[in-house]
Amino acid sequence: DAALGQAYFWRAFSYFYLVTTWGAVPKMMNDTIDYDTPLSSVEKIYEQIISDMTYAEDMCPAKYEKAPYFQNGVNIAVSKGAVKAAMSYIYMCMAGWPLNLGEKYYTLAANKAEEVIDLMESDKENYYYSLLENYADVYSLKYSSSNPEIILGLYYHRDRSSHSMPLTDFLFDMKQGGWGDTNGEIK
């Protein structure tokens, strides 16, 4: 279940970045590539994203117990908290342009974010996330492999140093000696 949950999450997250960058895109739902696949509407892509995220939320555990999925005190595989946080972000985007689904989706976004916050209070063992006291530490190299704010950390350097992927858009801040992730949106 955890492996399938991660697969659903990454497919949804990939389609989310595709649709927010390009709008309508081809939707490939099997393992063959059809170069003649027509573009799917933004609405249809978001329907697939939410469907995949819903499966991922049901299948992923709250916390992994051992390496390689849990290292340096953080999940480096997709967990239930990561799915919930991503869904909050996705619902927020659906509320605005180009779908303009409005208040209902802002409420869905707030509710998903609140689920993560509430779980941090009620189940600290599995939802171990916490805020650092000093904001400048968030993207500092000091916490690059053990940041308690990170809901999903990814190892993507060959020396296996951890750099974490936030599920929000923060600007890179070289003055603090850190790093960041952002996805520009042309409109």
Tab-separated table of C-alpha atoms in Angstrom:
chain	number	residue	atom	x	y	z
A	1	ASP	CA	0.000	0.000	0.000
A	2	ALA	CA	2.765	2.468	0.882
A	3	ALA	CA	4.497	1.911	-2.472
A	4	LEU	CA	1.235	2.381	-4.372
A	5	GLY	CA	0.417	5.428	-2.268
A	6	GLN	CA	3.748	6.976	-3.174
A	7	ALA	CA	3.156	6.214	-6.860
A	8	TYR	CA	-0.257	7.894	-6.751
A	9	PHE	CA	1.231	10.894	-4.934
A	10	TRP	CA	4.079	11.389	-7.399
A	11	ARG	CA	1.808	11.015	-10.414
A	12	ALA	CA	-0.590	13.584	-8.938
A	13	PHE	CA	2.237	15.930	-7.968
A	14	SER	CA	3.775	15.627	-11.446
A	15	TYR	CA	0.464	16.394	-13.125
A	16	PHE	CA	-0.005	19.299	-10.719
A	17	TYR	CA	3.268	20.859	-11.856
A	18	LEU	CA	2.425	20.146	-15.493
A	19	VAL	CA	-1.047	21.700	-15.308
A	20	THR	CA	0.114	24.754	-13.347
A	21	THR	CA	2.904	25.309	-15.858
A	22	TRP	CA	1.217	24.438	-19.161
A	23	GLY	CA	-2.560	24.325	-18.600
A	24	ALA	CA	-4.167	21.558	-20.657
A	25	VAL	CA	-1.820	18.574	-21.077
A	26	PRO	CA	-2.165	15.005	-22.396
A	27	LYS	CA	-3.283	12.588	-19.696
A	28	MET	CA	-1.393	9.291	-19.947
A	29	MET	CA	-2.890	6.673	-17.662
A	30	ASN	CA	-1.179	3.509	-18.899
A	31	ASP	CA	2.364	2.391	-19.611
A	32	THR	CA	2.318	2.996	-23.363
A	33	ILE	CA	3.061	6.343	-24.923
A	34	ASP	CA	0.586	7.543	-27.521
A	35	TYR	CA	1.963	10.632	-29.225
A	36	ASP	CA	-1.491	11.365	-30.612
A	37	THR	CA	-3.147	11.644	-27.193
A	38	PRO	CA	-5.257	14.812	-27.177
A	39	LEU	CA	-4.874	17.429	-24.482
A	40	SER	CA	-7.088	16.980	-21.432
A	41	SER	CA	-8.751	20.040	-19.978
A	42	VAL	CA	-7.388	21.671	-16.847
A	43	GLU	CA	-10.543	20.501	-15.038
A	44	LYS	CA	-9.974	16.853	-16.045
A	45	ILE	CA	-6.318	16.991	-14.983
A	46	TYR	CA	-7.281	18.380	-11.563
A	47	GLU	CA	-9.924	15.643	-11.192
A	48	GLN	CA	-7.165	13.069	-11.753
A	49	ILE	CA	-4.851	14.851	-9.323
A	50	ILE	CA	-7.458	14.829	-6.541
A	51	SER	CA	-8.351	11.198	-7.259
A	52	ASP	CA	-4.696	10.151	-7.033
A	53	MET	CA	-4.099	12.199	-3.887
A	54	THR	CA	-7.146	10.629	-2.239
A	55	TYR	CA	-5.754	7.147	-2.901
A	56	ALA	CA	-2.330	8.245	-1.655
A	57	GLU	CA	-3.810	9.644	1.554
A	58	ASP	CA	-5.477	6.303	2.279
A	59	MET	CA	-2.404	4.194	1.447
A	60	CYS	CA	0.577	6.078	2.867
A	61	PRO	CA	1.553	5.634	6.531
A	62	ALA	CA	1.796	8.595	8.877
A	63	LYS	CA	5.463	7.843	9.603
A	64	TYR	CA	8.027	5.403	8.335
A	65	GLU	CA	9.930	3.508	10.978
A	66	LYS	CA	13.353	2.902	9.425
A	67	ALA	CA	15.818	3.759	6.683
A	68	PRO	CA	15.796	4.237	3.828
A	69	TYR	CA	12.300	5.740	4.197
A	70	PHE	CA	12.946	7.551	7.484
A	71	GLN	CA	16.366	9.162	7.978
A	72	ASN	CA	17.801	11.944	10.125
A	73	GLY	CA	14.465	12.283	11.911
A	74	VAL	CA	12.388	12.986	8.783
A	75	ASN	CA	10.297	10.999	6.340
A	76	ILE	CA	12.059	10.822	2.988
A	77	ALA	CA	9.211	8.853	1.460
A	78	VAL	CA	5.700	10.180	1.005
A	79	SER	CA	3.719	10.041	4.247
A	80	LYS	CA	0.101	10.791	5.077
A	81	GLY	CA	1.134	14.235	6.367
A	82	ALA	CA	2.892	15.036	3.082
A	83	VAL	CA	-0.202	14.046	1.132
A	84	LYS	CA	-2.478	16.180	3.318
A	85	ALA	CA	-0.155	19.188	3.013
A	86	ALA	CA	0.044	18.800	-0.768
A	87	MET	CA	-3.739	18.493	-1.008
A	88	SER	CA	-4.097	21.746	0.919
A	89	TYR	CA	-1.820	23.473	-1.582
A	90	ILE	CA	-3.633	21.929	-4.560
A	91	TYR	CA	-7.074	22.927	-3.241
A	92	MET	CA	-5.790	26.459	-2.717
A	93	CYS	CA	-4.662	26.590	-6.347
A	94	MET	CA	-8.000	25.194	-7.527
A	95	ALA	CA	-9.814	27.975	-5.671
A	96	GLY	CA	-8.101	30.594	-7.833
A	97	TRP	CA	-7.089	30.986	-11.449
A	98	PRO	CA	-7.761	29.309	-13.844
A	99	LEU	CA	-10.532	27.187	-12.291
A	100	ASN	CA	-11.800	29.918	-9.936
A	101	LEU	CA	-13.681	27.408	-7.793
A	102	GLY	CA	-13.661	29.890	-4.956
A	103	GLU	CA	-14.750	29.657	-1.354
A	104	LYS	CA	-15.514	25.926	-1.227
A	105	TYR	CA	-11.957	25.110	-2.288
A	106	TYR	CA	-10.393	27.654	0.051
A	107	THR	CA	-12.326	25.872	2.800
A	108	LEU	CA	-11.088	22.456	1.606
A	109	ALA	CA	-7.522	23.843	1.629
A	110	ALA	CA	-7.908	25.206	5.146
A	111	ASN	CA	-9.431	21.954	6.392
A	112	LYS	CA	-6.569	19.828	4.998
A	113	ALA	CA	-3.976	22.166	6.516
A	114	GLU	CA	-5.854	22.059	9.826
A	115	GLU	CA	-5.797	18.243	9.755
A	116	VAL	CA	-1.987	18.339	9.676
A	117	ILE	CA	-1.833	20.956	12.435
A	118	ASP	CA	-4.280	19.047	14.637
A	119	LEU	CA	-2.400	15.777	14.119
A	120	MET	CA	0.835	17.536	15.141
A	121	GLU	CA	-0.828	18.272	18.480
A	122	SER	CA	-2.625	14.968	19.033
A	123	ASP	CA	-0.140	12.444	17.559
A	124	LYS	CA	3.362	13.878	18.022
A	125	GLU	CA	4.972	10.474	17.567
A	126	ASN	CA	3.797	10.094	13.963
A	127	TYR	CA	3.299	13.760	13.061
A	128	TYR	CA	6.603	14.984	14.482
A	129	TYR	CA	6.720	18.302	12.594
A	130	SER	CA	7.385	21.494	14.510
A	131	LEU	CA	8.351	25.074	13.756
A	132	LEU	CA	11.899	26.308	14.250
A	133	GLU	CA	12.202	29.274	16.585
A	134	ASN	CA	14.302	31.313	14.143
A	135	TYR	CA	12.811	31.742	10.652
A	136	ALA	CA	16.299	32.221	9.167
A	137	ASP	CA	17.031	28.584	10.096
A	138	VAL	CA	14.251	27.196	7.871
A	139	TYR	CA	16.409	27.085	4.729
A	140	SER	CA	19.798	27.064	6.426
A	141	LEU	CA	22.354	24.379	5.724
A	142	LYS	CA	22.440	23.698	9.472
A	143	TYR	CA	19.035	21.998	9.192
A	144	SER	CA	19.297	20.660	5.629
A	145	SER	CA	19.239	17.031	6.779
A	146	SER	CA	17.158	17.259	9.968
A	147	ASN	CA	14.713	20.150	9.655
A	148	PRO	CA	11.685	19.483	11.918
A	149	GLU	CA	9.508	21.689	9.669
A	150	ILE	CA	9.959	19.380	6.697
A	151	ILE	CA	7.000	17.165	5.960
A	152	LEU	CA	8.710	15.416	3.044
A	153	GLY	CA	12.486	15.452	2.719
A	154	LEU	CA	14.200	14.196	-0.416
A	155	TYR	CA	17.743	12.945	-0.842
A	156	TYR	CA	18.819	13.890	-4.311
A	157	HIS	CA	22.562	14.411	-4.088
A	158	ARG	CA	24.940	11.549	-4.700
A	159	ASP	CA	26.639	12.207	-1.356
A	160	ARG	CA	23.216	11.473	0.237
A	161	SER	CA	23.023	14.838	1.934
A	162	SER	CA	19.390	15.686	2.513
A	163	HIS	CA	17.781	18.630	0.901
A	164	SER	CA	14.117	18.949	1.531
A	165	MET	CA	11.381	19.872	-0.876
A	166	PRO	CA	8.860	22.283	0.611
A	167	LEU	CA	5.299	22.013	-0.593
A	168	THR	CA	4.986	25.776	-0.770
A	169	ASP	CA	6.753	28.399	-2.848
A	170	PHE	CA	9.503	30.204	-0.945
A	171	LEU	CA	12.199	32.233	-2.627
A	172	PHE	CA	15.803	31.155	-2.560
A	173	ASP	CA	17.666	33.119	0.081
A	174	MET	CA	21.422	33.086	-0.490
A	175	LYS	CA	22.033	35.643	2.253
A	176	GLN	CA	21.016	33.054	4.843
A	177	GLY	CA	23.283	30.420	3.278
A	178	GLY	CA	20.331	28.218	2.441
A	179	TRP	CA	18.382	26.974	-0.515
A	180	GLY	CA	14.807	27.004	-1.770
A	181	ASP	CA	12.289	25.765	-4.279
A	182	THR	CA	9.912	27.864	-6.315
A	183	ASN	CA	7.742	27.415	-9.359
A	184	GLY	CA	6.981	30.597	-11.250
A	185	GLU	CA	3.583	31.037	-12.833
A	186	ILE	CA	3.525	33.259	-15.924
A	187	LYS	CA	-0.053	34.515	-15.524
